[in-house]
Amino acid sequence: MKKKPNKIIALALIFLLILGFSGARQTSAYFNDTESSSDNVFTASSLDFSLNSPDDFAPEVMPDVNVSRTVNVSNDGSLGFDYRVKTENPVGALCPALDLTASLDSGAGITEPLNTFNIGPFTFGAPENWDFTVSFNNDEASYQEETCNFSIVFDG
């Protein structure tokens, strides 16, 4: 007798499931969104600068005579830029005895030891002229006939 109520319940559940699924309709579920931005303008520009200075700079530095060099910085692109000035690859026994002074557009100079010279950043404003002056920070006779080779690097 217990089997009959179980069969009736099972048949009722099957009937309800068939009845429920027969009324289901197809649905579409997805996101669709369109945004427009009519006032935007996209442009491309160039970022480039150049340095102008006389070639072959190899002066003799003496305790009472400083040597100078001028470097012109020009913006060759259409964007502004920031840059740093530093020395690289100081080689020679004379290098630790030298200071480097940099003056932008005849302004106040910044003096640091040549071996660790690193200044900036600077924001380029117009054609700029840098004056670099090398001077002794030590006048010992042991530096006589010694040399120092280095590069001045502009990182933009």
CSV table of C-alpha atoms in Angstrom, one decimal:
chain,number,residue,atom,x,y,z
A,1,MET,CA,0.0,0.0,0.0
A,2,LYS,CA,2.9,2.3,0.5
A,3,LYS,CA,3.8,2.0,-3.1
A,4,LYS,CA,0.7,3.7,-4.4
A,5,PRO,CA,1.1,7.1,-2.6
A,6,ASN,CA,4.8,7.2,-3.8
A,7,LYS,CA,3.7,6.6,-7.4
A,8,ILE,CA,1.0,9.3,-7.2
A,9,ILE,CA,3.5,11.8,-5.8
A,10,ALA,CA,6.0,10.9,-8.5
A,11,LEU,CA,3.4,11.2,-11.3
A,12,ALA,CA,2.2,14.5,-9.9
A,13,LEU,CA,5.8,15.9,-9.9
A,14,ILE,CA,6.4,14.8,-13.5
A,15,PHE,CA,3.1,16.3,-14.6
A,16,LEU,CA,3.9,19.7,-12.9
A,17,LEU,CA,7.4,19.7,-14.5
A,18,ILE,CA,6.0,19.0,-18.0
A,19,LEU,CA,3.3,21.7,-17.5
A,20,GLY,CA,5.9,24.2,-16.2
A,21,PHE,CA,8.4,23.7,-19.1
A,22,SER,CA,5.7,23.7,-21.8
A,23,GLY,CA,4.9,27.3,-21.0
A,24,ALA,CA,8.5,28.6,-21.1
A,25,ARG,CA,9.4,30.9,-23.9
A,26,GLN,CA,12.8,31.8,-25.4
A,27,THR,CA,14.6,34.7,-23.7
A,28,SER,CA,17.6,36.7,-24.7
A,29,ALA,CA,19.8,37.9,-22.0
A,30,TYR,CA,22.8,40.1,-22.9
A,31,PHE,CA,24.2,43.6,-22.3
A,32,ASN,CA,24.0,46.2,-25.1
A,33,ASP,CA,25.2,49.7,-24.4
A,34,THR,CA,26.4,52.3,-26.9
A,35,GLU,CA,28.1,55.5,-25.8
A,36,SER,CA,29.2,58.3,-28.2
A,37,SER,CA,31.8,61.0,-27.5
A,38,SER,CA,31.5,63.5,-30.2
A,39,ASP,CA,33.7,66.3,-28.7
A,40,ASN,CA,37.0,64.3,-28.4
A,41,VAL,CA,40.0,65.1,-30.6
A,42,PHE,CA,43.0,62.8,-30.9
A,43,THR,CA,46.3,64.3,-32.1
A,44,ALA,CA,49.9,63.0,-32.4
A,45,SER,CA,52.9,65.2,-31.8
A,46,SER,CA,56.7,64.8,-31.7
A,47,LEU,CA,59.1,64.9,-28.8
A,48,ASP,CA,62.7,65.7,-29.9
A,49,PHE,CA,65.5,68.1,-28.9
A,50,SER,CA,69.0,68.8,-30.1
A,51,LEU,CA,72.2,70.1,-28.7
A,52,ASN,CA,74.6,72.4,-30.6
A,53,SER,CA,78.2,72.9,-29.4
A,54,PRO,CA,81.7,73.2,-31.1
A,55,ASP,CA,83.5,69.9,-31.7
A,56,ASP,CA,86.8,68.7,-30.3
A,57,PHE,CA,86.9,70.4,-26.9
A,58,ALA,CA,90.2,69.6,-25.3
A,59,PRO,CA,91.6,72.6,-23.4
A,60,GLU,CA,94.3,72.6,-20.8
A,61,VAL,CA,93.1,73.4,-17.3
A,62,MET,CA,95.5,75.3,-14.9
A,63,PRO,CA,95.0,76.3,-11.3
A,64,ASP,CA,94.5,79.9,-12.2
A,65,VAL,CA,92.7,79.4,-15.6
A,66,ASN,CA,89.2,77.9,-15.9
A,67,VAL,CA,87.9,76.6,-19.2
A,68,SER,CA,84.4,77.0,-20.6
A,69,ARG,CA,82.1,75.4,-23.1
A,70,THR,CA,78.6,76.6,-24.3
A,71,VAL,CA,75.9,74.1,-25.3
A,72,ASN,CA,72.7,75.3,-27.0
A,73,VAL,CA,69.5,73.3,-26.4
A,74,SER,CA,66.7,73.5,-29.0
A,75,ASN,CA,63.3,72.0,-29.1
A,76,ASP,CA,63.0,70.2,-32.5
A,77,GLY,CA,59.5,68.7,-31.8
A,78,SER,CA,56.1,70.1,-31.0
A,79,LEU,CA,55.9,69.0,-27.3
A,80,GLY,CA,57.6,70.5,-24.3
A,81,PHE,CA,60.0,68.3,-22.3
A,82,ASP,CA,61.9,68.0,-19.0
A,83,TYR,CA,65.6,67.1,-18.9
A,84,ARG,CA,68.6,66.4,-16.6
A,85,VAL,CA,72.3,67.3,-17.1
A,86,LYS,CA,75.0,65.0,-15.8
A,87,THR,CA,78.5,63.8,-16.5
A,88,GLU,CA,79.3,60.3,-17.6
A,89,ASN,CA,82.4,58.2,-17.8
A,90,PRO,CA,84.9,60.4,-16.0
A,91,VAL,CA,88.3,58.8,-16.7
A,92,GLY,CA,91.7,60.0,-15.6
A,93,ALA,CA,93.6,60.9,-12.4
A,94,LEU,CA,92.7,64.6,-12.8
A,95,CYS,CA,88.9,64.1,-12.6
A,96,PRO,CA,88.6,64.0,-8.8
A,97,ALA,CA,90.4,67.4,-8.7
A,98,LEU,CA,87.9,69.2,-11.0
A,99,ASP,CA,84.6,70.9,-10.3
A,100,LEU,CA,82.0,71.6,-13.0
A,101,THR,CA,79.8,74.7,-12.9
A,102,ALA,CA,76.7,74.9,-15.1
A,103,SER,CA,74.9,78.2,-15.7
A,104,LEU,CA,71.6,78.3,-17.7
A,105,ASP,CA,71.0,81.5,-19.8
A,106,SER,CA,73.7,83.4,-17.9
A,107,GLY,CA,71.9,82.8,-14.5
A,108,ALA,CA,73.4,81.7,-11.3
A,109,GLY,CA,75.7,78.7,-11.6
A,110,ILE,CA,75.4,75.3,-10.0
A,111,THR,CA,78.8,73.8,-9.0
A,112,GLU,CA,79.4,70.2,-8.2
A,113,PRO,CA,82.4,67.8,-8.4
A,114,LEU,CA,82.9,66.7,-11.9
A,115,ASN,CA,82.8,63.0,-11.0
A,116,THR,CA,79.3,63.2,-9.5
A,117,PHE,CA,77.8,66.1,-11.5
A,118,ASN,CA,74.0,65.5,-11.9
A,119,ILE,CA,71.5,68.4,-11.9
A,120,GLY,CA,67.8,68.8,-12.8
A,121,PRO,CA,65.2,68.2,-13.9
A,122,PHE,CA,64.7,71.4,-15.9
A,123,THR,CA,61.6,72.2,-17.9
A,124,PHE,CA,62.5,73.5,-21.4
A,125,GLY,CA,61.1,76.9,-22.0
A,126,ALA,CA,62.8,78.4,-25.1
A,127,PRO,CA,66.1,77.9,-26.9
A,128,GLU,CA,68.4,77.6,-23.9
A,129,ASN,CA,72.1,78.2,-23.6
A,130,TRP,CA,74.2,76.3,-21.0
A,131,ASP,CA,77.6,77.6,-20.0
A,132,PHE,CA,79.9,74.9,-18.5
A,133,THR,CA,83.1,75.9,-16.7
A,134,VAL,CA,85.7,73.4,-15.4
A,135,SER,CA,87.9,74.5,-12.5
A,136,PHE,CA,90.3,73.0,-10.0
A,137,ASN,CA,89.2,72.2,-6.5
A,138,ASN,CA,92.7,71.2,-5.6
A,139,ASP,CA,96.0,72.8,-6.8
A,140,GLU,CA,98.4,70.0,-5.8
A,141,ALA,CA,101.4,69.7,-8.0
A,142,SER,CA,100.8,66.0,-8.4
A,143,TYR,CA,98.0,66.7,-10.9
A,144,GLN,CA,100.4,68.3,-13.4
A,145,GLU,CA,100.4,66.6,-16.8
A,146,GLU,CA,97.3,64.4,-15.7
A,147,THR,CA,94.2,64.1,-17.9
A,148,CYS,CA,90.5,63.8,-17.4
A,149,ASN,CA,88.0,62.7,-20.1
A,150,PHE,CA,84.3,62.9,-19.5
A,151,SER,CA,81.0,63.3,-21.3
A,152,ILE,CA,78.2,65.8,-20.6
A,153,VAL,CA,74.9,64.1,-21.1
A,154,PHE,CA,71.4,65.6,-21.5
A,155,ASP,CA,68.7,63.1,-20.6
A,156,GLY,CA,65.2,64.3,-21.8
